[in-house]
Structures are given as structure tokens and as C-alpha cells.
Short mmCIF file of C-alpha atoms in Angstrom, two decimals:
data_model
loop_
_atom_site.label_atom_id
_atom_site.label_comp_id
_atom_site.label_asym_id
_atom_site.label_seq_id
_atom_site.Cartn_x
_atom_site.Cartn_y
_atom_site.Cartn_z
CA MET A 273 16.27 -22.54 18.80
CA PRO A 274 13.80 -22.05 15.92
CA ASP A 275 14.29 -24.01 12.72
CA VAL A 276 16.49 -22.32 10.14
CA LEU A 277 14.25 -21.05 7.35
CA ASP A 278 15.30 -21.41 3.75
CA ALA A 279 14.83 -18.44 1.42
CA SER A 280 16.59 -20.03 -1.55
CA PRO A 281 16.61 -19.40 -4.46
CA TYR A 282 16.30 -15.81 -3.21
CA ASP A 283 19.31 -13.99 -1.84
CA ALA A 284 17.71 -10.60 -0.98
CA LEU A 285 14.42 -8.83 -0.30
CA LEU A 286 13.76 -5.37 -1.70
CA LEU A 287 11.26 -3.08 0.03
CA LEU A 288 9.86 -0.97 -2.81
CA SER A 289 7.90 2.14 -1.85
CA PHE A 290 6.65 5.50 -3.08
CA GLY A 291 9.06 7.81 -1.28
CA GLY A 292 8.46 11.26 0.12
CA PRO A 293 10.18 14.59 0.87
CA GLU A 294 12.21 14.93 4.04
CA GLY A 295 12.38 18.73 4.23
CA PRO A 296 10.82 21.89 2.72
CA ASP A 297 13.41 22.09 -0.06
CA ASP A 298 12.52 18.55 -1.17
CA VAL A 299 8.80 19.15 -1.70
CA VAL A 300 8.70 20.63 -5.21
CA PRO A 301 11.47 18.37 -6.61
CA PHE A 302 9.63 15.38 -5.16
CA LEU A 303 6.36 16.46 -6.76
CA GLU A 304 8.21 16.99 -10.05
CA ASN A 305 9.30 13.36 -9.85
CA VAL A 306 5.75 12.20 -9.09
CA THR A 307 4.21 14.17 -11.97
CA ARG A 308 7.03 13.87 -14.52
CA GLY A 309 5.73 13.89 -18.09
CA ARG A 310 2.42 15.56 -17.24
CA GLY A 311 3.55 19.14 -17.91
CA ILE A 312 2.34 20.53 -14.58
CA PRO A 313 3.76 24.05 -13.91
CA LYS A 314 6.01 24.54 -10.91
CA GLU A 315 3.63 27.12 -9.42
CA ARG A 316 0.87 24.51 -9.41
CA LEU A 317 3.20 22.04 -7.72
CA LYS A 318 3.88 24.63 -5.00
CA GLU A 319 0.12 24.83 -4.40
CA VAL A 320 -0.16 21.05 -4.16
CA GLY A 321 2.86 21.02 -1.86
CA GLN A 322 1.00 23.01 0.79
CA HIS A 323 -0.17 19.69 2.25
CA TYR A 324 3.48 18.85 2.91
CA PHE A 325 4.41 22.34 4.12
CA LEU A 326 1.74 22.01 6.83
CA PHE A 327 3.95 19.25 8.25
CA GLY A 328 7.27 21.04 7.85
CA GLY A 329 7.80 19.73 4.33
CA VAL A 330 8.33 16.23 5.66
CA SER A 331 6.37 13.17 4.63
CA PRO A 332 6.35 10.49 7.32
CA ILE A 333 6.60 7.68 4.77
CA ASN A 334 10.39 7.38 4.75
CA ASP A 335 10.63 7.09 8.53
CA GLN A 336 7.78 4.58 8.44
CA ASN A 337 9.69 2.53 5.87
CA ARG A 338 12.77 2.67 8.08
CA ALA A 339 10.68 1.33 10.96
CA LEU A 340 9.34 -1.47 8.74
CA LEU A 341 12.87 -2.33 7.59
CA ASP A 342 13.95 -2.58 11.22
CA ALA A 343 10.94 -4.78 12.06
CA LEU A 344 11.63 -7.08 9.10
CA ARG A 345 15.30 -7.46 9.94
CA LYS A 346 14.54 -8.22 13.58
CA ASP A 347 11.84 -10.72 12.64
CA PHE A 348 14.03 -12.47 10.07
CA ALA A 349 16.94 -12.70 12.52
CA GLY A 350 14.67 -13.98 15.29
CA HIS A 351 13.36 -16.75 13.05
CA CYS A 352 16.69 -17.70 11.47
CA LEU A 353 15.83 -16.42 8.02
CA ASP A 354 19.11 -15.33 6.46
CA LEU A 355 17.89 -12.80 3.92
CA PRO A 356 19.27 -9.24 3.66
CA VAL A 357 16.68 -6.50 3.22
CA TYR A 358 17.21 -3.44 1.01
CA TRP A 359 15.03 -0.39 0.36
CA GLY A 360 14.35 1.62 -2.79
CA ASN A 361 11.74 4.26 -3.71
CA ARG A 362 9.90 5.26 -6.85
CA ASN A 363 10.03 9.04 -6.33
CA TRP A 364 12.67 9.96 -3.74
CA ALA A 365 15.92 8.80 -2.21
CA PRO A 366 16.90 6.06 -1.82
CA TYR A 367 15.96 5.69 -5.49
CA LEU A 368 15.09 2.27 -6.86
CA THR A 369 17.78 2.27 -9.57
CA ASP A 370 20.49 3.19 -7.05
CA THR A 371 19.36 0.43 -4.70
CA LEU A 372 19.24 -2.20 -7.44
CA ARG A 373 22.73 -1.16 -8.54
CA GLU A 374 23.93 -1.60 -4.96
CA MET A 375 22.30 -5.02 -4.78
CA VAL A 376 23.96 -6.15 -8.00
CA ARG A 377 27.34 -4.95 -6.78
CA ASP A 378 26.71 -6.84 -3.54
CA GLY A 379 26.33 -10.00 -5.62
CA ARG A 380 22.54 -10.39 -5.35
CA ARG A 381 21.25 -12.48 -8.22
CA ARG A 382 17.68 -13.46 -7.27
CA ILE A 383 15.66 -10.67 -5.67
CA LEU A 384 12.19 -10.80 -4.13
CA VAL A 385 10.27 -7.50 -4.03
CA LEU A 386 7.82 -6.31 -1.37
CA ALA A 387 5.76 -3.34 -2.59
CA THR A 388 4.12 -1.13 0.03
CA SER A 389 0.73 -1.61 -1.63
CA ALA A 390 -1.45 -4.54 -0.65
CA TYR A 391 -4.02 -4.48 -3.45
CA ALA A 392 -4.24 -4.97 -7.22
CA SER A 393 -4.30 -1.81 -9.34
CA TYR A 394 -2.18 -0.10 -11.97
CA SER A 395 -0.68 2.42 -9.51
CA GLY A 396 -0.39 -0.14 -6.70
CA CYS A 397 1.20 -2.97 -8.68
CA ARG A 398 1.90 -2.66 -12.39
CA GLN A 399 3.43 0.81 -12.10
CA TYR A 400 5.92 -0.56 -9.58
CA ARG A 401 6.66 -3.34 -12.06
CA GLU A 402 7.23 -0.71 -14.75
CA ASN A 403 9.62 1.09 -12.39
CA LEU A 404 11.52 -2.16 -11.91
CA ALA A 405 11.76 -2.61 -15.68
CA ASP A 406 13.04 0.96 -16.10
CA SER A 407 15.71 0.40 -13.45
CA LEU A 408 16.78 -2.93 -14.93
CA ALA A 409 17.07 -1.27 -18.34
CA ALA A 410 19.29 1.41 -16.80
CA LEU A 411 21.56 -1.20 -15.22
CA GLU A 412 21.67 -3.14 -18.47
CA ALA A 413 22.81 0.02 -20.27
CA GLU A 414 25.61 0.30 -17.69
CA GLY A 415 26.77 -3.22 -18.58
CA LEU A 416 25.85 -4.72 -15.22
CA GLN A 417 24.71 -8.32 -14.83
CA LEU A 418 20.96 -8.21 -14.28
CA PRO A 419 19.40 -10.09 -11.36
CA GLN A 420 16.16 -12.02 -11.65
CA VAL A 421 13.44 -10.05 -9.90
CA ASP A 422 10.16 -11.49 -8.57
CA LYS A 423 7.39 -9.72 -6.68
CA LEU A 424 5.55 -11.01 -3.60
CA ARG A 425 1.85 -11.64 -4.12
CA HIS A 426 -0.80 -9.21 -2.90
CA TYR A 427 -1.14 -9.55 0.87
CA PHE A 428 -4.41 -7.68 1.49
CA ASN A 429 -6.06 -10.77 3.02
CA HIS A 430 -3.12 -12.20 4.95
CA PRO A 431 -3.92 -12.47 8.69
CA GLY A 432 -0.81 -10.46 9.55
CA PHE A 433 -2.21 -7.53 7.56
CA VAL A 434 -5.86 -7.86 8.59
CA GLU A 435 -5.55 -8.54 12.32
CA PRO A 436 -3.65 -5.33 13.25
CA MET A 437 -6.38 -3.36 11.47
CA VAL A 438 -9.08 -5.20 13.44
CA ASP A 439 -7.33 -4.18 16.65
CA GLY A 440 -7.07 -0.59 15.39
CA VAL A 441 -10.81 -0.37 14.77
CA LEU A 442 -11.55 -1.87 18.19
CA ARG A 443 -9.30 0.70 19.88
CA SER A 444 -10.98 3.53 17.98
CA LEU A 445 -14.44 2.32 18.95
CA ALA A 446 -13.37 2.04 22.59
CA ASP A 447 -12.09 5.62 22.44
CA LEU A 448 -15.50 7.00 21.41
CA PRO A 449 -17.87 8.29 24.10
CA GLU A 450 -19.90 5.40 25.47
CA ASP A 451 -23.22 6.91 24.46
CA VAL A 452 -22.32 6.88 20.73
CA ARG A 453 -20.01 3.86 20.60
CA ASP A 454 -22.46 1.08 19.77
CA GLY A 455 -24.16 3.12 17.05
CA ALA A 456 -20.92 4.16 15.37
CA HIS A 457 -20.53 3.56 11.65
CA ILE A 458 -17.24 2.34 10.16
CA ALA A 459 -15.93 4.07 7.04
CA PHE A 460 -13.33 1.79 5.44
CA CYS A 461 -11.11 4.21 3.51
CA THR A 462 -8.84 3.69 0.54
CA HIS A 463 -7.29 5.70 -2.26
CA SER A 464 -9.70 6.67 -5.01
CA ILE A 465 -8.59 5.75 -8.52
CA PRO A 466 -10.23 6.39 -11.92
CA ASP A 467 -13.21 4.13 -12.58
CA THR A 468 -11.49 2.80 -15.69
CA ALA A 469 -8.40 1.83 -13.69
CA ALA A 470 -10.55 0.07 -11.09
CA ASP A 471 -12.58 -1.77 -13.73
CA THR A 472 -9.43 -3.21 -15.33
CA SER A 473 -7.59 -4.03 -12.08
CA GLY A 474 -6.47 -7.59 -11.48
CA PRO A 475 -6.31 -10.43 -14.02
CA VAL A 476 -8.52 -10.14 -17.11
CA GLU A 477 -11.09 -12.57 -15.75
CA GLU A 478 -11.62 -10.27 -12.74
CA HIS A 479 -12.20 -7.13 -14.83
CA GLY A 480 -15.60 -5.49 -14.60
CA ASP A 481 -17.37 -3.08 -12.29
CA GLY A 482 -14.64 -2.08 -9.82
CA GLY A 483 -12.42 -4.99 -10.81
CA ALA A 484 -10.14 -6.70 -8.32
CA TYR A 485 -9.37 -3.39 -6.60
CA VAL A 486 -12.87 -2.88 -5.22
CA ALA A 487 -13.51 -6.60 -4.64
CA GLN A 488 -10.34 -6.97 -2.55
CA HIS A 489 -11.12 -3.93 -0.41
CA LEU A 490 -14.68 -5.11 0.16
CA ASP A 491 -13.39 -8.51 1.24
CA VAL A 492 -11.04 -6.93 3.78
CA ALA A 493 -13.77 -4.60 5.05
CA ARG A 494 -16.09 -7.58 5.62
CA LEU A 495 -13.36 -9.48 7.44
CA ILE A 496 -12.75 -6.56 9.81
CA ALA A 497 -16.45 -5.80 10.35
CA ASP A 498 -17.15 -9.48 11.08
CA ALA A 499 -14.24 -9.67 13.54
CA VAL A 500 -15.42 -6.50 15.31
CA ARG A 501 -18.93 -7.95 15.63
CA GLU A 502 -17.58 -11.22 17.02
CA ARG A 503 -15.44 -9.46 19.63
CA THR A 504 -17.89 -6.75 20.70
CA GLY A 505 -21.31 -8.28 20.04
CA VAL A 506 -22.23 -5.14 18.08
CA ASP A 507 -22.98 -5.16 14.35
CA HIS A 508 -21.67 -1.78 13.19
CA PRO A 509 -22.91 -0.44 9.83
CA TRP A 510 -20.05 0.05 7.39
CA GLN A 511 -19.20 1.25 3.89
CA LEU A 512 -16.16 1.35 1.62
CA VAL A 513 -15.31 5.00 0.88
CA TYR A 514 -12.54 6.81 -0.95
CA GLN A 515 -10.08 9.65 -0.49
CA SER A 516 -7.14 11.47 -2.09
CA ARG A 517 -8.74 11.97 -5.50
CA SER A 518 -6.60 13.88 -8.01
CA GLY A 519 -6.66 14.50 -11.75
CA ALA A 520 -9.09 16.14 -14.14
CA PRO A 521 -12.57 16.68 -12.65
CA HIS A 522 -14.36 15.37 -15.76
CA ILE A 523 -12.83 11.88 -15.36
CA PRO A 524 -14.96 9.63 -13.10
CA TRP A 525 -13.16 8.33 -9.99
CA LEU A 526 -14.36 5.91 -7.34
CA GLU A 527 -16.85 7.43 -4.89
CA PRO A 528 -18.11 8.38 -2.32
CA ASP A 529 -15.41 10.66 -1.01
CA ILE A 530 -14.85 10.41 2.74
CA CYS A 531 -15.94 14.01 3.41
CA ASP A 532 -19.14 13.55 1.40
CA HIS A 533 -19.71 10.30 3.28
CA LEU A 534 -19.37 12.03 6.64
CA GLU A 535 -21.98 14.58 5.58
CA GLU A 536 -24.33 11.80 4.45
CA ARG A 537 -23.89 9.78 7.65
CA HIS A 538 -24.48 12.87 9.79
CA ALA A 539 -27.62 13.76 7.83
CA ALA A 540 -28.87 10.19 8.25
CA GLY A 541 -28.44 10.37 12.03
CA ALA A 542 -25.24 8.36 12.58
CA PRO A 543 -23.98 9.19 16.09
CA ALA A 544 -20.27 8.67 15.29
CA VAL A 545 -17.89 7.33 12.61
CA VAL A 546 -14.63 5.40 12.78
CA MET A 547 -12.42 6.02 9.74
CA ALA A 548 -10.39 2.88 9.02
CA PRO A 549 -7.71 3.43 6.32
CA ILE A 550 -7.51 -0.17 5.10
CA GLY A 551 -6.04 0.84 1.75
CA PHE A 552 -2.77 2.10 3.22
CA VAL A 553 0.15 0.25 4.76
CA SER A 554 1.31 3.17 6.93
CA ASP A 555 0.23 6.57 8.26
CA HIS A 556 1.79 8.55 5.42
CA MET A 557 0.82 11.99 4.14
CA GLU A 558 -2.49 11.03 2.53
CA VAL A 559 -3.63 9.58 5.85
CA LEU A 560 -2.32 12.51 7.91
CA TYR A 561 -3.80 15.17 5.65
CA ASP A 562 -6.88 13.66 3.99
CA LEU A 563 -8.17 11.90 7.11
CA ASP A 564 -6.53 13.44 10.19
CA THR A 565 -6.71 17.00 8.86
CA GLU A 566 -9.36 17.45 6.16
CA ALA A 567 -11.92 14.77 7.05
CA THR A 568 -11.54 15.39 10.78
CA ALA A 569 -12.16 19.12 10.21
CA LYS A 570 -15.31 18.25 8.24
CA ALA A 571 -16.53 16.06 11.11
CA GLN A 572 -15.88 18.83 13.63
CA GLU A 573 -17.81 21.25 11.41
CA LEU A 574 -20.73 18.79 11.45
CA GLY A 575 -20.46 18.09 15.17
CA LEU A 576 -19.95 14.40 14.34
CA PRO A 577 -17.64 12.43 16.67
CA VAL A 578 -14.96 10.63 14.63
CA ARG A 579 -11.91 8.51 15.33
CA ARG A 580 -9.27 7.34 12.88
CA SER A 581 -7.89 3.84 13.38
CA ALA A 582 -4.25 2.96 12.83
CA THR A 583 -2.69 1.47 9.74
CA VAL A 584 -0.54 -1.65 9.97
CA GLY A 585 2.81 0.18 9.84
CA ALA A 586 5.62 -1.81 11.41
CA ASP A 587 3.38 -4.06 13.52
CA PRO A 588 5.30 -7.26 14.36
CA ARG A 589 2.43 -9.32 12.95
CA PHE A 590 2.89 -7.62 9.59
CA ALA A 591 6.63 -8.28 9.65
CA ALA A 592 5.85 -11.93 10.45
CA ALA A 593 3.39 -12.02 7.54
CA ILE A 594 6.11 -10.84 5.15
CA ARG A 595 8.43 -13.55 6.46
CA GLU A 596 5.70 -16.13 5.85
CA LEU A 597 5.12 -14.80 2.33
CA VAL A 598 8.85 -14.95 1.58
CA VAL A 599 9.12 -18.56 2.77
CA GLU A 600 5.93 -19.48 0.91
CA ARG A 601 7.25 -18.04 -2.37
CA ALA A 602 10.68 -19.62 -1.90
CA ARG A 603 9.11 -23.04 -1.38
CA THR A 604 6.97 -22.55 -4.47
CA GLU A 605 10.04 -21.68 -6.54
CA ARG A 606 11.77 -24.81 -5.23
CA GLY A 607 8.82 -26.91 -6.38
CA GLN A 608 7.58 -27.81 -2.90
CA ASP A 609 3.93 -28.10 -1.89
CA VAL A 610 2.58 -24.87 -0.43
CA THR A 611 -0.72 -23.95 1.21
CA PRO A 612 -0.96 -20.15 0.86
CA CYS A 613 -2.26 -18.29 3.91
CA ALA A 614 -5.27 -16.09 3.16
CA LEU A 615 -8.50 -15.05 4.86
CA GLY A 616 -11.84 -14.18 3.32
CA ALA A 617 -13.65 -15.28 0.20
CA LEU A 618 -11.10 -14.45 -2.48
CA GLY A 619 -8.23 -16.74 -1.58
CA ALA A 620 -4.54 -16.13 -2.16
CA SER A 621 -3.52 -13.90 -5.07
CA HIS A 622 -1.35 -15.01 -7.98
CA ASN A 623 2.43 -15.09 -7.64
CA LEU A 624 3.00 -13.98 -11.23
CA CYS A 625 0.97 -11.11 -12.69
CA PRO A 626 -0.61 -12.46 -15.92
CA VAL A 627 -0.74 -10.70 -19.26
CA GLY A 628 -3.50 -8.06 -19.22
CA CYS A 629 -3.39 -7.61 -15.45
CA CYS A 630 -3.92 -3.96 -14.39
CA PRO A 631 -3.04 -2.60 -17.84
CA ALA A 632 -1.54 0.82 -18.45
CA ARG A 633 -3.18 3.32 -20.78
CA ALA A 634 0.01 3.34 -22.85
CA PRO A 635 1.78 -0.06 -22.78
CA ARG A 636 5.21 -0.04 -21.16
CA PRO A 637 7.62 -2.84 -20.23
CA ALA A 638 6.97 -4.25 -16.74
CA ALA A 639 9.23 -6.63 -14.86
CA ALA A 640 8.24 -9.48 -12.51
CA GLY A 641 5.23 -10.62 -14.52
CA ALA A 642 4.26 -13.01 -17.28
CA ASP A 643 4.92 -10.25 -19.83
CA SER A 644 8.31 -9.26 -18.41
CA PRO A 645 11.14 -8.62 -20.88
CA TYR A 646 13.50 -9.71 -18.10
CA ALA A 647 12.82 -13.42 -17.61
#
């Protein structure tokens, strides 16, 4: 029998994600949630929703979160970690506030949060913390006893996140025709964000050109490229590229875009490209549309062989990584010595987001950080 693992002082884990529509009638209401406060007309949202309608109005993200929940629960049970796992979303059911209310009524008093975003950025970290603060404020207004909420550190360089992506790239390379395989380039893909948001990502001391967001992605890309070289004996050229840009065209966002990159690689004589979506935890809509649909169509137009490697999803190694992060944080909170597990040059991220980390354009309360109004 494995040793019983101690999660105290925590009595629950909350999987916090973006959410997505689960049918055609959900698409516009979902997009209204995503864009609330921006004054975008419903007709424009219907145009944007065409990406979802191509897939029957269903985003795969909710089913992927259900699979991750199942993997976490099985892993925790198999390693004698007695910690219930809940799930709440930012933009669709199950909504975060409803889930937190359920957790409070279940008697949960110290909650650890796993966000489905591995990297530092406003949209990938602080905005989730703002959502937590909004939900706690709603519960407070209802007269409920508020739990203490902490957030797991960024896990971009944990072996359980990196190693499944290494295997995905290796499988994609092996699936290419043999005559183009060794010369294939690797395009490490992530979500584009405004330059200003990238430059101010991470703690203040990490702000600058690209901030922590770009630095963390580059570190992961190097780890994967190095592992691929070690296992194949081939040094594949690679570059960090971006996708899923939105917003006003006059605002600079991180570049190059994946489709532009494919054109550039083809013009430069690259025989093939593997697209590796390292910025995403699962194969949700932005992966299915922006890479599998749009970028793949661009490659076909160019006559450029491409493959898209898998995201981590519900890989058992990722579930094990979350268990390790939970135990690590619990030991830290109990005052025990901890050696955080992290690969690459950057080391383990902070447990508590400091003041000034990934700031919003308009300051809003954010929970689970040094500036939290909910200590």
C-alpha cells in the first residue's frame, strides 16, 4: 500500500477553467459572457461564433475538463490522497460562483485552486484571481462563511506537463514522411496576447520585453527541443509562434502568427513543420480551429506537410504532477521543508502572486495573492 498523503490544511481542490458552449443555443450566450462589458453587438458575436458552429456549437473544453477531473480523482485515490475535487468555470456552467457556494455548503474551509493555464499572464492568472474575488464577494453578500482560497503555482516547467508534450512532438515527427522528417521545423504555438500584457506579465522584476509570459514559453520550447534532439539525434530548428489573436488591429500583439510563420518557413525551404501547442492544456476550440482547421488549411494551400502534436489533456503524468504540486503546497503551508520540482532554467514559480504581478489595465480586487482582500 502507498503511504497516505497529507493535503492538510487543504480540504478541497477546485479545477478552475474557461468554460465553453455545449450546443448551438449556448454559443451566443457564452460569447456574451466572455465579452461582457465590451459592448460587442449580438450580430458580431454570431459571426465570431461560426468557429463553434463548425463543430456543432460544442466546445470540447468541458468534456476535456471532465476527463481531467476523472484522471485527478483516480490518481488521488490510487495514491491515498484524500482530497475532493470540484470544478467551476469562468464563462459557462458549472459557474465558479455556484461551485464555490457548493463547496462552502459542503463545509470546505481551505481550498486550493488549479487553473487550466500553465503560464503567467493577466488572462492566464490574474483574471482567474479576479474571478475568484468576484465570486467570494457574491458569497459574502449572501452571508456565507468565506473559505480561504489559495492558487497552485504555475506548472509550465513541471516534468508532468513537459514530458507528455515531448512525446507528442516525437509522435508527430514519426508520422511525417521519412524523406521530410529529419528536416522538419517545430513551431511551438501559444496564445497571442497584447505586447503590453506580455511585457508586464509575471512579478515586477520580470517585466520587460515579453515579460514572464514569453520567457516561460521559450524555456518550455527549449526543454522539448533538447529532449527531441537527445532521443532522435536530430537537431530540429524551432521557433515560438502565436495564434488566436483578437482585439483591435491597431494594438500590437505578440507575433509571428502561425499562418504567417508557415508561409515564411515554406518560402525558406522547410520541408515540413510540426505545430506543438505548448501554451494550451487541452485540445479545446482554439487548438481545433486555429491549428487543425485554419493553419492546416494554410499548409495544404502551400503544399507544406504539417502535423499537430497533442496537448497534455488528461495524461496520467499530468494528473500525477497536480498531485505532487498539491502535496508540495500543503507541506509548505505546514512549514515543512520542500524542494519544488521544476525543469529548465527558470526554476519553480512563486506560490503567492506578488503585488504588481500581471497587472490589469483597470485595477480590480484579486483573490489568492499578496494583494488579496480575502486573507
